[in-house]
Every structure is written in structure tokens, then in C-alpha cells.
CSV table of C-alpha atoms in Angstrom, one decimal:
chain,number,residue,atom,x,y,z
A,134,MET,CA,-56.5,85.6,61.4
A,135,ASP,CA,-56.1,83.3,58.5
A,136,SER,CA,-57.1,79.7,59.0
A,137,ASP,CA,-57.3,76.4,57.0
A,138,PRO,CA,-60.9,75.9,55.9
A,139,SER,CA,-60.7,72.2,56.6
A,140,GLY,CA,-59.5,72.8,60.1
A,141,VAL,CA,-56.7,70.3,59.6
A,142,ASP,CA,-53.1,71.3,60.1
A,143,VAL,CA,-51.0,70.5,57.1
A,144,PRO,CA,-47.5,69.6,58.0
A,145,GLU,CA,-44.7,71.3,56.0
A,146,ARG,CA,-43.6,69.2,53.0
A,147,ARG,CA,-39.9,68.3,53.4
A,148,ARG,CA,-37.4,67.2,50.7
A,149,LEU,CA,-34.8,64.5,51.4
A,150,PRO,CA,-31.5,66.1,51.9
A,151,ARG,CA,-29.1,65.6,49.0
A,152,SER,CA,-26.8,63.6,51.1
A,153,ALA,CA,-29.6,61.0,51.7
A,154,SER,CA,-29.7,60.1,47.9
A,155,GLY,CA,-25.9,59.8,47.5
A,156,PRO,CA,-25.5,56.2,48.6
A,157,TRP,CA,-28.2,55.0,46.1
A,158,VAL,CA,-26.6,56.9,43.3
A,159,THR,CA,-23.1,55.6,44.2
A,160,SER,CA,-24.3,52.0,44.5
A,161,LEU,CA,-26.1,52.3,41.1
A,162,LEU,CA,-23.0,53.8,39.5
A,163,ALA,CA,-20.9,51.1,41.1
A,164,LEU,CA,-23.2,48.4,39.7
A,165,LEU,CA,-23.2,49.9,36.2
A,166,ALA,CA,-19.4,50.2,36.4
A,167,GLY,CA,-19.2,46.6,37.6
A,168,LEU,CA,-21.4,45.3,34.7
A,169,ALA,CA,-19.4,47.4,32.2
A,170,LEU,CA,-16.2,46.0,33.6
A,171,THR,CA,-17.5,42.4,33.5
A,172,ALA,CA,-18.7,42.9,29.9
A,173,ALA,CA,-15.3,44.3,28.9
A,174,LEU,CA,-13.6,41.4,30.7
A,175,VAL,CA,-15.7,38.8,28.9
A,176,GLY,CA,-15.0,40.6,25.6
A,177,TRP,CA,-11.3,40.7,26.4
A,178,GLN,CA,-11.3,37.0,27.3
A,179,ARG,CA,-13.2,36.1,24.2
A,180,GLY,CA,-10.8,38.1,22.1
A,181,ARG,CA,-7.8,36.5,23.8
A,182,ALA,CA,-9.3,33.0,23.3
A,183,GLU,CA,-9.8,33.8,19.6
A,184,ASP,CA,-6.2,35.1,19.4
A,185,ASP,CA,-5.0,31.9,21.1
A,186,ARG,CA,-7.1,29.8,18.7
A,187,ALA,CA,-5.7,31.7,15.7
A,188,ARG,CA,-2.1,31.1,17.0
A,189,GLN,CA,-2.8,27.4,17.5
A,190,LEU,CA,-4.2,27.1,13.9
A,191,ASP,CA,-1.2,29.0,12.6
A,192,ALA,CA,1.1,26.6,14.3
A,193,LEU,CA,-0.8,23.6,13.0
A,194,ALA,CA,-0.7,25.0,9.5
A,195,GLU,CA,3.0,25.6,9.7
A,196,GLY,CA,3.5,22.1,11.0
A,197,GLN,CA,1.5,20.7,8.1
A,198,MET,CA,3.5,22.6,5.5
A,199,ARG,CA,6.7,21.5,7.1
A,200,ALA,CA,5.5,17.9,7.0
A,201,LEU,CA,4.6,18.2,3.3
A,202,GLN,CA,8.0,19.7,2.5
A,203,ALA,CA,9.8,17.0,4.5
A,204,GLN,CA,7.9,14.4,2.5
A,205,MET,CA,9.1,16.0,-0.7
A,206,GLN,CA,12.6,15.9,0.6
A,207,GLU,CA,12.2,12.2,1.2
A,208,TYR,CA,11.5,11.8,-2.5
A,209,GLU,CA,14.6,13.7,-3.4
A,210,LEU,CA,16.8,11.6,-1.0
A,211,ALA,CA,15.5,8.4,-2.6
A,212,LEU,CA,16.4,9.7,-6.0
A,213,ARG,CA,19.8,10.7,-4.7
A,214,ALA,CA,20.4,7.2,-3.5
A,215,LEU,CA,19.7,5.9,-7.1
A,216,GLN,CA,22.0,8.6,-8.5
A,217,ALA,CA,24.8,7.4,-6.2
A,218,GLY,CA,24.3,3.9,-7.6
A,219,PHE,CA,25.0,5.2,-11.1
A,220,LEU,CA,28.1,7.1,-9.8
A,221,GLY,CA,29.4,4.0,-8.2
A,222,HIS,CA,29.3,1.1,-10.7
A,223,GLY,CA,26.3,1.8,-12.8
A,224,VAL,CA,22.8,0.4,-12.3
A,225,ASP,CA,21.2,-2.4,-14.2
A,226,ALA,CA,17.6,-3.7,-14.0
A,227,GLN,CA,18.3,-6.0,-11.1
A,228,THR,CA,20.2,-3.4,-9.1
A,229,PHE,CA,17.5,-0.8,-9.8
A,230,GLU,CA,14.8,-3.1,-8.4
A,231,ARG,CA,17.1,-4.0,-5.4
A,232,ILE,CA,17.6,-0.3,-4.5
A,233,PHE,CA,13.8,0.3,-4.8
A,234,ARG,CA,13.0,-2.5,-2.4
A,235,GLY,CA,15.9,-1.9,-0.1
A,236,LEU,CA,14.9,1.7,0.5
A,237,GLU,CA,11.2,0.6,1.0
A,238,MET,CA,10.1,3.3,-1.3
A,239,ALA,CA,6.6,2.0,-1.7
A,240,ARG,CA,6.1,2.2,2.0
A,241,ARG,CA,8.0,5.3,2.9
A,242,LEU,CA,6.8,7.5,0.0
A,243,PRO,CA,3.1,8.0,0.1
A,244,GLY,CA,1.5,8.6,-3.3
A,245,LEU,CA,4.4,7.1,-5.2
A,246,GLN,CA,3.4,5.5,-8.5
A,247,ALA,CA,6.7,4.5,-10.1
A,248,VAL,CA,10.4,5.1,-10.2
A,249,VAL,CA,11.9,5.2,-13.7
A,250,PHE,CA,15.1,5.7,-15.6
A,251,SER,CA,15.1,7.2,-19.1
A,252,GLU,CA,18.3,6.2,-20.9
A,253,ARG,CA,20.2,8.6,-23.1
A,254,ARG,CA,20.7,7.1,-26.5
A,255,GLU,CA,22.3,8.7,-29.6
A,256,GLY,CA,20.9,7.8,-33.0
A,257,PRO,CA,20.5,8.9,-36.6
A,258,ASP,CA,17.5,11.1,-35.6
A,259,GLY,CA,19.3,12.7,-32.6
A,260,THR,CA,19.2,12.0,-28.9
A,261,SER,CA,16.4,10.0,-27.5
A,262,TYR,CA,15.4,9.2,-23.9
A,263,PRO,CA,13.4,5.9,-23.8
A,264,THR,CA,12.3,4.7,-20.4
A,265,THR,CA,14.2,1.4,-19.8
A,266,LEU,CA,14.0,0.8,-16.0
A,267,VAL,CA,10.8,0.9,-14.0
A,268,ALA,CA,9.9,-0.1,-10.4
A,269,PRO,CA,7.6,-1.5,-9.4
A,270,ARG,CA,6.8,-3.2,-12.7
A,271,GLN,CA,3.3,-4.3,-11.8
A,272,GLY,CA,0.8,-1.6,-12.8
A,273,ASN,CA,3.4,0.5,-14.6
A,274,GLU,CA,3.8,-1.6,-17.8
A,275,ALA,CA,2.6,1.3,-19.9
A,276,VAL,CA,5.6,3.4,-18.9
A,277,PHE,CA,8.2,1.1,-20.6
A,278,GLY,CA,9.5,2.6,-23.8
A,279,LEU,CA,8.1,6.1,-23.3
A,280,ASP,CA,10.5,8.7,-24.8
A,281,VAL,CA,10.9,11.9,-22.9
A,282,ARG,CA,11.7,13.9,-26.0
A,283,GLN,CA,8.1,13.4,-27.1
A,284,GLN,CA,7.0,15.6,-24.2
A,285,PRO,CA,8.6,19.1,-24.7
A,286,ALA,CA,7.9,20.2,-21.1
A,287,ASN,CA,9.5,17.1,-19.7
A,288,LEU,CA,12.4,17.3,-22.0
A,289,ALA,CA,13.1,20.9,-20.9
A,290,ALA,CA,12.9,19.8,-17.2
A,291,LEU,CA,15.4,17.0,-18.0
A,292,GLU,CA,17.9,19.4,-19.6
A,293,ILE,CA,17.7,21.9,-16.7
A,294,SER,CA,18.1,19.1,-14.2
A,295,ARG,CA,21.0,17.7,-16.1
A,296,ASP,CA,22.9,21.0,-16.2
A,297,ALA,CA,22.3,22.1,-12.6
A,298,ASP,CA,22.2,18.7,-10.9
A,299,ARG,CA,19.1,19.6,-9.0
A,300,PRO,CA,15.6,18.1,-8.8
A,301,MET,CA,13.0,19.4,-11.1
A,302,LEU,CA,9.3,19.1,-10.4
A,303,SER,CA,6.9,18.9,-13.4
A,304,ALA,CA,3.6,20.6,-13.8
A,305,PRO,CA,0.5,18.5,-12.9
A,306,PHE,CA,-0.5,16.0,-15.5
A,307,ARG,CA,-2.5,12.8,-16.0
A,308,LEU,CA,-0.3,9.7,-15.5
A,309,VAL,CA,-0.2,7.4,-18.5
A,310,GLN,CA,-1.3,4.6,-16.1
A,311,ASP,CA,-4.6,6.4,-15.6
A,312,ALA,CA,-7.9,6.4,-17.5
A,313,PRO,CA,-8.8,9.5,-19.4
A,314,SER,CA,-11.5,10.4,-16.8
A,315,HIS,CA,-8.9,10.4,-14.0
A,316,PRO,CA,-8.0,13.9,-12.7
A,317,PRO,CA,-4.6,15.3,-13.6
A,318,ASP,CA,-3.0,14.9,-10.2
A,319,GLY,CA,0.3,13.4,-11.2
A,320,LEU,CA,3.7,15.0,-10.7
A,321,LEU,CA,7.1,14.0,-11.9
A,322,LEU,CA,10.3,14.7,-9.9
A,323,ARG,CA,13.5,14.4,-12.0
A,324,LEU,CA,17.1,14.1,-11.1
A,325,PRO,CA,20.1,13.4,-13.5
A,326,ALA,CA,22.1,10.2,-13.6
A,327,TYR,CA,25.9,10.5,-14.4
A,328,SER,CA,28.4,7.8,-15.4
A,329,PRO,CA,30.6,6.2,-12.7
A,330,GLY,CA,33.1,8.5,-11.0
A,331,ALA,CA,33.2,11.6,-8.9
A,332,MET,CA,30.2,13.9,-9.0
A,333,PRO,CA,30.7,16.3,-11.9
A,334,THR,CA,30.9,20.0,-10.9
A,335,THR,CA,30.6,21.9,-14.2
A,336,VAL,CA,27.9,22.1,-16.8
A,337,ALA,CA,30.3,20.8,-19.5
A,338,GLU,CA,31.2,17.8,-17.4
A,339,ARG,CA,27.6,17.1,-16.5
A,340,ARG,CA,26.5,17.1,-20.1
A,341,GLN,CA,29.4,14.8,-21.1
A,342,ARG,CA,28.8,12.3,-18.4
A,343,PHE,CA,25.0,12.4,-18.5
A,344,VAL,CA,23.6,8.9,-19.0
A,345,GLY,CA,20.0,9.5,-18.5
A,346,SER,CA,17.3,10.9,-16.2
A,347,LEU,CA,15.9,9.4,-13.0
A,348,ALA,CA,12.3,10.3,-12.2
A,349,MET,CA,9.6,9.5,-9.7
A,350,SER,CA,5.9,9.8,-10.6
A,351,PHE,CA,3.5,10.3,-7.8
A,352,ARG,CA,0.0,11.5,-7.0
A,353,ILE,CA,0.0,14.8,-5.1
A,354,SER,CA,-3.6,14.2,-4.0
A,355,ARG,CA,-2.6,11.0,-2.1
A,356,LEU,CA,0.7,12.5,-0.9
A,357,ALA,CA,-1.1,15.6,0.6
A,358,SER,CA,-4.0,13.5,1.9
A,359,GLU,CA,-1.7,11.2,3.8
A,360,SER,CA,0.6,14.0,5.1
A,361,PHE,CA,-2.5,16.0,6.2
A,362,HIS,CA,-3.4,14.9,9.7
A,363,PRO,CA,-7.0,13.7,9.7
A,364,ASP,CA,-7.8,15.2,13.1
A,365,TRP,CA,-7.1,18.7,11.9
A,366,ARG,CA,-9.0,18.6,8.6
A,367,ARG,CA,-12.0,20.3,10.2
A,368,SER,CA,-9.9,23.2,11.4
A,369,LEU,CA,-7.4,23.6,8.5
A,370,HIS,CA,-7.9,23.9,4.8
A,371,LEU,CA,-5.0,22.7,2.7
A,372,ARG,CA,-4.8,23.7,-1.0
A,373,ILE,CA,-1.9,23.2,-3.4
A,374,ASP,CA,-1.8,25.3,-6.5
A,375,ASP,CA,0.5,25.1,-9.5
A,376,VAL,CA,1.8,28.7,-9.7
A,377,ASP,CA,2.7,28.4,-13.4
A,378,SER,CA,-0.6,27.1,-14.7
A,379,ARG,CA,-2.6,28.7,-11.9
A,380,THR,CA,-4.6,25.5,-11.4
A,381,VAL,CA,-5.6,23.8,-8.2
A,382,VAL,CA,-3.7,20.5,-7.8
A,383,TYR,CA,-5.2,19.5,-4.4
A,384,ASP,CA,-7.9,20.8,-2.2
A,385,SER,CA,-8.8,19.2,1.1
A,386,SER,CA,-12.1,21.1,1.3
A,387,PRO,CA,-13.4,21.9,-2.2
A,388,GLU,CA,-16.6,23.5,-1.0
A,389,PRO,CA,-16.6,27.3,-0.4
A,390,ALA,CA,-14.7,28.1,2.8
A,391,GLY,CA,-16.8,31.1,3.7
A,392,ASP,CA,-15.8,32.6,7.1
A,393,ARG,CA,-13.8,29.5,8.0
A,394,VAL,CA,-10.7,30.9,6.3
A,395,GLY,CA,-8.7,33.2,8.7
A,396,GLY,CA,-5.5,33.3,6.8
A,397,TRP,CA,-3.3,31.5,4.3
A,398,HIS,CA,0.2,30.1,4.6
A,399,GLU,CA,2.0,30.1,1.2
A,400,VAL,CA,4.9,27.7,0.8
A,401,ARG,CA,6.8,26.7,-2.3
A,402,LEU,CA,7.3,23.0,-2.2
A,403,MET,CA,10.0,22.8,-4.8
A,404,GLY,CA,11.2,25.4,-7.3
A,405,GLY,CA,11.2,24.7,-11.0
């Protein structure tokens, strides 16, 4: 008879039935699935929050562009008011100053430097356009007598504006009131002035009744800075480029933007 040398009975080794390990495996899988679902939910919420943030910034950017465009339209409306004065009974120096003050242009038009009128004059050497009316006078004395025909780009803008009766925006330049070291952040918005009567509707009539050119000089840097809400400058980056010369006219954040830039909204302020 076989027997255990130790004399001790060894019980038979049993394995746990497979059904006994099932709940542990199921619980573990459920835990892992729960963790995965939580991670996915957090990722989805983060992605949704980022999307919401991007949409909010897009809406703010659109709002800022609309505000800038609306401000440019205010400039044009002010020039149209002066144009209406010429169509009525003409405008002399006193009337010019009265319209400027009555419309509160200095307060309502941020960045405005001067409103001027360049009179059309015929002479032995051809047509000249000396600046004869300026408001406000203080700080703009250097503008008096300037002849538009001495500046080819300005003369071309004057003629286009005259023929089409529409505003023309110049390229950026350094205002004559500024020192040579001042950045070229000046812009000029032109509109034609016609002799008293109904608004001319044809090119030939416009040329015949053209008496001079109205213009507003302003600083785009100040205009943009005052139109750009200060509370949003950390989130938005406003840059204005001259599409013709491909130069930066205004930049609210000149340092490299890095990863802060998520997208650009391109808007043409006024066609030339």
C-alpha cells in the first residue's frame, strides 16, 4: 500500500471556479470603462469650452471690425455734411468753421487732425488746388497753402473722387504737422465739393461744377486705439495693413503673437 512518507494527509488542491473570478473582472472592466468615459467627457468638455471661447473671440473680433467701419462711416458723413453746404449756398471760412464746430467733429471723430478744403484755381500754369480752408486752425498752420497737385498720389485720388463722387482713402503717410521722426500713421479721406445746385449725376457735369476737394486728415493709430475696446486687448490682436504698399499701419500688439493667434478676420475699411 502506498503511503505518504510524512504521514500527513495532503488535501487535494482546488482551483476557484471560473464563475468566482467573474465579478472582480467585471468590476475592474467597469472601473476602467468609467475612467475612460470620464476622461473622454473631460476632453469633450474641454474641447467644447475651447470651441465656445473661439466663437466668443470671433464675435468680439467681428464687433471690433464693425466698430472701426462705423467710425470710418462717421468720417464720411461729416464730409458729406460739408459737401451739402457747398451744394447749398457755398461755404466761406466762417461757415466752414461753424459746420466743424456744430457737428462736434473734434469730439465725435477720434484721431481727427484737420478738415481742409483745397480750392480749384485756374492759372497760366494750369489747374492748382491750394488749401484755403482749415479747421481747427490751431496746430494745423502748416497746412495752409499746400497744393494738392504737388503730390501725384493725392492728385490722382482727388480726380477719381471728383469723377465718381465717392470717398477716397489715401495711403499712409507722415502728416505735415509731424516731426520727421514721427511714424507715418496719417491717412487722408477725400470727397469732392461741387458748386451750388442739385447733385451732379454725370462725370461731365461733375467735372464742370467741381470747385475743390474736401479732405480729413487723421491718425489711424489713434482711431484704431480708441475704437479698440481696452478690456479685449489681451484676447484680440488688431492689425491694419495697407494692401497696396503691404505695410503695417497699426498693430495693437507688435510683439510676436506665437500661439495666441487663432484666426484672422480680414475687412476692407474703404476701397480706393
